[in-house]
JSON list of C-alpha atoms in Angstrom, two decimals:
[
{"chain": "R", "resi": 19, "resn": "MET", "atom": "CA", "xyz": [-165.83, -122.55, -38.02]},
{"chain": "R", "resi": 20, "resn": "ARG", "atom": "CA", "xyz": [-168.40, -119.77, -38.03]},
{"chain": "R", "resi": 21, "resn": "GLN", "atom": "CA", "xyz": [-167.63, -116.76, -35.83]},
{"chain": "R", "resi": 22, "resn": "ILE", "atom": "CA", "xyz": [-170.36, -114.27, -34.96]},
{"chain": "R", "resi": 23, "resn": "PRO", "atom": "CA", "xyz": [-169.33, -110.79, -33.76]},
{"chain": "R", "resi": 24, "resn": "VAL", "atom": "CA", "xyz": [-171.21, -109.69, -30.62]},
{"chain": "R", "resi": 25, "resn": "ASP", "atom": "CA", "xyz": [-172.22, -106.02, -30.26]},
{"chain": "R", "resi": 26, "resn": "THR", "atom": "CA", "xyz": [-171.63, -104.93, -26.66]},
{"chain": "R", "resi": 27, "resn": "SER", "atom": "CA", "xyz": [-172.34, -101.21, -27.16]},
{"chain": "R", "resi": 28, "resn": "GLY", "atom": "CA", "xyz": [-175.82, -101.38, -25.58]},
{"chain": "R", "resi": 29, "resn": "ALA", "atom": "CA", "xyz": [-174.90, -103.78, -22.78]},
{"chain": "R", "resi": 30, "resn": "VAL", "atom": "CA", "xyz": [-173.83, -103.42, -19.18]},
{"chain": "R", "resi": 31, "resn": "VAL", "atom": "CA", "xyz": [-171.02, -105.88, -18.49]},
{"chain": "R", "resi": 32, "resn": "MET", "atom": "CA", "xyz": [-169.59, -106.68, -15.03]},
{"chain": "R", "resi": 33, "resn": "VAL", "atom": "CA", "xyz": [-167.25, -109.34, -13.69]},
{"chain": "R", "resi": 34, "resn": "ALA", "atom": "CA", "xyz": [-169.17, -112.22, -12.08]},
{"chain": "R", "resi": 35, "resn": "LYS", "atom": "CA", "xyz": [-166.07, -114.34, -11.32]},
{"chain": "R", "resi": 36, "resn": "SER", "atom": "CA", "xyz": [-162.43, -113.27, -11.40]},
{"chain": "R", "resi": 37, "resn": "PRO", "atom": "CA", "xyz": [-160.18, -114.61, -14.19]},
{"chain": "R", "resi": 38, "resn": "GLN", "atom": "CA", "xyz": [-159.22, -118.28, -13.93]},
{"chain": "R", "resi": 39, "resn": "ILE", "atom": "CA", "xyz": [-156.64, -120.26, -15.89]},
{"chain": "R", "resi": 40, "resn": "LYS", "atom": "CA", "xyz": [-158.37, -122.29, -18.63]},
{"chain": "R", "resi": 41, "resn": "VAL", "atom": "CA", "xyz": [-157.56, -125.99, -18.42]},
{"chain": "R", "resi": 42, "resn": "ARG", "atom": "CA", "xyz": [-157.44, -127.85, -21.73]},
{"chain": "R", "resi": 43, "resn": "ASP", "atom": "CA", "xyz": [-157.49, -131.36, -20.27]},
{"chain": "R", "resi": 44, "resn": "ARG", "atom": "CA", "xyz": [-158.80, -131.86, -16.72]},
{"chain": "R", "resi": 45, "resn": "ARG", "atom": "CA", "xyz": [-157.28, -135.33, -16.48]},
{"chain": "R", "resi": 46, "resn": "THR", "atom": "CA", "xyz": [-153.73, -134.16, -17.15]},
{"chain": "R", "resi": 47, "resn": "GLY", "atom": "CA", "xyz": [-154.03, -130.56, -15.93]},
{"chain": "R", "resi": 48, "resn": "GLU", "atom": "CA", "xyz": [-152.79, -129.25, -19.30]},
{"chain": "R", "resi": 49, "resn": "ILE", "atom": "CA", "xyz": [-153.25, -125.47, -19.57]},
{"chain": "R", "resi": 50, "resn": "ALA", "atom": "CA", "xyz": [-155.02, -124.14, -22.70]},
{"chain": "R", "resi": 51, "resn": "THR", "atom": "CA", "xyz": [-152.98, -121.83, -24.92]},
{"chain": "R", "resi": 52, "resn": "ASP", "atom": "CA", "xyz": [-153.76, -119.57, -27.87]},
{"chain": "R", "resi": 53, "resn": "ALA", "atom": "CA", "xyz": [-153.00, -121.41, -31.12]},
{"chain": "R", "resi": 54, "resn": "GLU", "atom": "CA", "xyz": [-151.56, -118.30, -32.80]},
{"chain": "R", "resi": 55, "resn": "THR", "atom": "CA", "xyz": [-149.58, -116.63, -30.00]},
{"chain": "R", "resi": 56, "resn": "GLY", "atom": "CA", "xyz": [-148.98, -119.41, -27.48]},
{"chain": "R", "resi": 57, "resn": "ALA", "atom": "CA", "xyz": [-150.33, -117.14, -24.71]},
{"chain": "R", "resi": 58, "resn": "LYS", "atom": "CA", "xyz": [-151.99, -118.81, -21.74]},
{"chain": "R", "resi": 59, "resn": "LEU", "atom": "CA", "xyz": [-155.80, -118.65, -21.99]},
{"chain": "R", "resi": 60, "resn": "MET", "atom": "CA", "xyz": [-157.96, -117.39, -19.14]},
{"chain": "R", "resi": 61, "resn": "THR", "atom": "CA", "xyz": [-161.69, -117.62, -18.48]},
{"chain": "R", "resi": 62, "resn": "VAL", "atom": "CA", "xyz": [-163.63, -114.65, -17.09]},
{"chain": "R", "resi": 63, "resn": "ASP", "atom": "CA", "xyz": [-167.29, -115.03, -16.14]},
{"chain": "R", "resi": 64, "resn": "VAL", "atom": "CA", "xyz": [-169.25, -111.83, -16.76]},
{"chain": "R", "resi": 65, "resn": "MET", "atom": "CA", "xyz": [-172.78, -110.62, -16.15]},
{"chain": "R", "resi": 66, "resn": "PHE", "atom": "CA", "xyz": [-174.03, -109.43, -19.55]},
{"chain": "R", "resi": 67, "resn": "ALA", "atom": "CA", "xyz": [-177.17, -107.27, -19.30]},
{"chain": "R", "resi": 68, "resn": "ALA", "atom": "CA", "xyz": [-178.91, -106.10, -22.50]},
{"chain": "R", "resi": 69, "resn": "ASN", "atom": "CA", "xyz": [-182.49, -105.77, -23.76]},
{"chain": "R", "resi": 70, "resn": "GLU", "atom": "CA", "xyz": [-183.86, -106.22, -20.22]},
{"chain": "R", "resi": 71, "resn": "GLU", "atom": "CA", "xyz": [-182.23, -109.66, -19.94]},
{"chain": "R", "resi": 72, "resn": "VAL", "atom": "CA", "xyz": [-179.23, -110.75, -17.90]},
{"chain": "R", "resi": 73, "resn": "GLU", "atom": "CA", "xyz": [-176.99, -113.74, -18.56]},
{"chain": "R", "resi": 74, "resn": "ILE", "atom": "CA", "xyz": [-173.74, -115.03, -17.13]},
{"chain": "R", "resi": 75, "resn": "LEU", "atom": "CA", "xyz": [-171.26, -115.65, -19.96]},
{"chain": "R", "resi": 76, "resn": "SER", "atom": "CA", "xyz": [-167.94, -117.43, -19.66]},
{"chain": "R", "resi": 77, "resn": "ILE", "atom": "CA", "xyz": [-165.47, -115.57, -21.89]},
{"chain": "R", "resi": 78, "resn": "THR", "atom": "CA", "xyz": [-162.11, -117.02, -23.00]},
{"chain": "R", "resi": 79, "resn": "VAL", "atom": "CA", "xyz": [-159.36, -114.38, -23.22]},
{"chain": "R", "resi": 80, "resn": "PRO", "atom": "CA", "xyz": [-155.59, -114.58, -23.79]},
{"chain": "R", "resi": 81, "resn": "GLU", "atom": "CA", "xyz": [-153.79, -113.64, -20.54]},
{"chain": "R", "resi": 82, "resn": "PRO", "atom": "CA", "xyz": [-152.19, -110.47, -22.03]},
{"chain": "R", "resi": 83, "resn": "GLY", "atom": "CA", "xyz": [-155.72, -109.23, -22.87]},
{"chain": "R", "resi": 84, "resn": "ILE", "atom": "CA", "xyz": [-156.75, -108.98, -19.21]},
{"chain": "R", "resi": 85, "resn": "THR", "atom": "CA", "xyz": [-156.29, -105.40, -18.08]},
{"chain": "R", "resi": 86, "resn": "GLY", "atom": "CA", "xyz": [-156.87, -103.86, -14.67]},
{"chain": "R", "resi": 87, "resn": "GLU", "atom": "CA", "xyz": [-158.25, -105.30, -11.45]},
{"chain": "R", "resi": 88, "resn": "LEU", "atom": "CA", "xyz": [-161.08, -107.70, -12.36]},
{"chain": "R", "resi": 89, "resn": "ALA", "atom": "CA", "xyz": [-162.80, -108.38, -9.03]},
{"chain": "R", "resi": 90, "resn": "MET", "atom": "CA", "xyz": [-166.46, -109.40, -8.79]},
{"chain": "R", "resi": 91, "resn": "GLY", "atom": "CA", "xyz": [-168.74, -106.48, -9.69]},
{"chain": "R", "resi": 92, "resn": "THR", "atom": "CA", "xyz": [-166.11, -104.55, -11.67]},
{"chain": "R", "resi": 93, "resn": "PRO", "atom": "CA", "xyz": [-167.58, -102.96, -14.81]},
{"chain": "R", "resi": 94, "resn": "VAL", "atom": "CA", "xyz": [-165.63, -104.07, -17.89]},
{"chain": "R", "resi": 95, "resn": "ALA", "atom": "CA", "xyz": [-165.33, -103.54, -21.64]},
{"chain": "R", "resi": 96, "resn": "LEU", "atom": "CA", "xyz": [-165.10, -106.55, -23.94]},
{"chain": "R", "resi": 97, "resn": "THR", "atom": "CA", "xyz": [-162.95, -105.99, -27.02]},
{"chain": "R", "resi": 98, "resn": "GLY", "atom": "CA", "xyz": [-163.48, -108.16, -30.09]},
{"chain": "R", "resi": 99, "resn": "LEU", "atom": "CA", "xyz": [-166.13, -110.40, -28.53]},
{"chain": "R", "resi": 100, "resn": "ILE", "atom": "CA", "xyz": [-167.24, -113.25, -30.79]},
{"chain": "R", "resi": 101, "resn": "ALA", "atom": "CA", "xyz": [-169.59, -116.20, -30.37]},
{"chain": "R", "resi": 102, "resn": "ARG", "atom": "CA", "xyz": [-168.83, -119.61, -31.86]},
{"chain": "R", "resi": 103, "resn": "PRO", "atom": "CA", "xyz": [-171.47, -122.32, -32.03]},
{"chain": "R", "resi": 104, "resn": "TRP", "atom": "CA", "xyz": [-170.09, -125.79, -31.24]},
{"chain": "R", "resi": 105, "resn": "GLU", "atom": "CA", "xyz": [-171.30, -129.36, -31.29]},
{"chain": "R", "resi": 106, "resn": "ASN", "atom": "CA", "xyz": [-169.71, -132.67, -30.35]},
{"chain": "R", "resi": 107, "resn": "ASP", "atom": "CA", "xyz": [-170.45, -136.28, -29.42]},
{"chain": "R", "resi": 108, "resn": "PHE", "atom": "CA", "xyz": [-169.41, -137.41, -25.95]},
{"chain": "R", "resi": 109, "resn": "ASN", "atom": "CA", "xyz": [-170.11, -140.99, -24.88]},
{"chain": "R", "resi": 110, "resn": "GLY", "atom": "CA", "xyz": [-172.85, -141.27, -27.48]},
{"chain": "R", "resi": 111, "resn": "GLN", "atom": "CA", "xyz": [-174.50, -138.02, -26.38]},
{"chain": "R", "resi": 112, "resn": "LYS", "atom": "CA", "xyz": [-174.75, -135.06, -28.76]},
{"chain": "R", "resi": 113, "resn": "ARG", "atom": "CA", "xyz": [-173.82, -131.83, -27.01]},
{"chain": "R", "resi": 114, "resn": "HIS", "atom": "CA", "xyz": [-173.92, -128.29, -28.33]},
{"chain": "R", "resi": 115, "resn": "GLY", "atom": "CA", "xyz": [-173.55, -124.72, -27.13]},
{"chain": "R", "resi": 116, "resn": "ILE", "atom": "CA", "xyz": [-171.97, -121.36, -27.79]},
{"chain": "R", "resi": 117, "resn": "ALA", "atom": "CA", "xyz": [-168.38, -120.50, -26.86]},
{"chain": "R", "resi": 118, "resn": "PHE", "atom": "CA", "xyz": [-167.45, -116.85, -26.30]},
{"chain": "R", "resi": 119, "resn": "ARG", "atom": "CA", "xyz": [-164.01, -115.41, -26.93]},
{"chain": "R", "resi": 120, "resn": "ALA", "atom": "CA", "xyz": [-162.66, -111.87, -26.64]},
{"chain": "R", "resi": 121, "resn": "VAL", "atom": "CA", "xyz": [-159.39, -110.21, -27.55]},
{"chain": "R", "resi": 122, "resn": "ALA", "atom": "CA", "xyz": [-159.45, -108.28, -24.26]},
{"chain": "R", "resi": 123, "resn": "VAL", "atom": "CA", "xyz": [-161.39, -107.70, -21.04]},
{"chain": "R", "resi": 124, "resn": "THR", "atom": "CA", "xyz": [-160.61, -104.25, -19.65]},
{"chain": "R", "resi": 125, "resn": "SER", "atom": "CA", "xyz": [-161.61, -102.87, -16.25]},
{"chain": "R", "resi": 126, "resn": "LEU", "atom": "CA", "xyz": [-163.64, -99.66, -16.44]},
{"chain": "R", "resi": 127, "resn": "ALA", "atom": "CA", "xyz": [-163.34, -99.03, -12.67]},
{"chain": "R", "resi": 128, "resn": "GLU", "atom": "CA", "xyz": [-160.31, -96.72, -12.99]},
{"chain": "R", "resi": 129, "resn": "ALA", "atom": "CA", "xyz": [-162.03, -94.63, -15.70]},
{"chain": "R", "resi": 130, "resn": "ALA", "atom": "CA", "xyz": [-165.21, -94.30, -13.60]},
{"chain": "R", "resi": 131, "resn": "ALA", "atom": "CA", "xyz": [-163.23, -93.25, -10.50]},
{"chain": "R", "resi": 132, "resn": "ARG", "atom": "CA", "xyz": [-161.36, -90.43, -12.28]},
{"chain": "R", "resi": 133, "resn": "PRO", "atom": "CA", "xyz": [-162.89, -86.97, -11.92]},
{"chain": "R", "resi": 134, "resn": "LYS", "atom": "CA", "xyz": [-164.22, -85.58, -15.19]},
{"chain": "R", "resi": 135, "resn": "ALA", "atom": "CA", "xyz": [-162.62, -82.43, -16.60]},
{"chain": "R", "resi": 136, "resn": "ALA", "atom": "CA", "xyz": [-164.89, -79.40, -16.58]}
]
């Protein structure tokens, strides 16, 4: 599957919704896990502002990649963010979209609160 790296260097990124456990199957309640590491997957909704546009993105992240307090409004860094186009058929309806995944979501609140050295 095609993976497209996303450049976040010119963006302002803030938490829109605190991390939630990603559910693989809503009917059974099965929790989604990373295929390589077996780590529980989390979803973090972020406000992504760049090029005078703002979007809310839902980012999938392995639980160990969530660092710091991620309350609503917290500025964050996204490490290894990629976009994956997807398409499927569900009950005869074609659906498509873009899934976002990151290696880590790190709070920048602690770094902003520290006094800068003179």
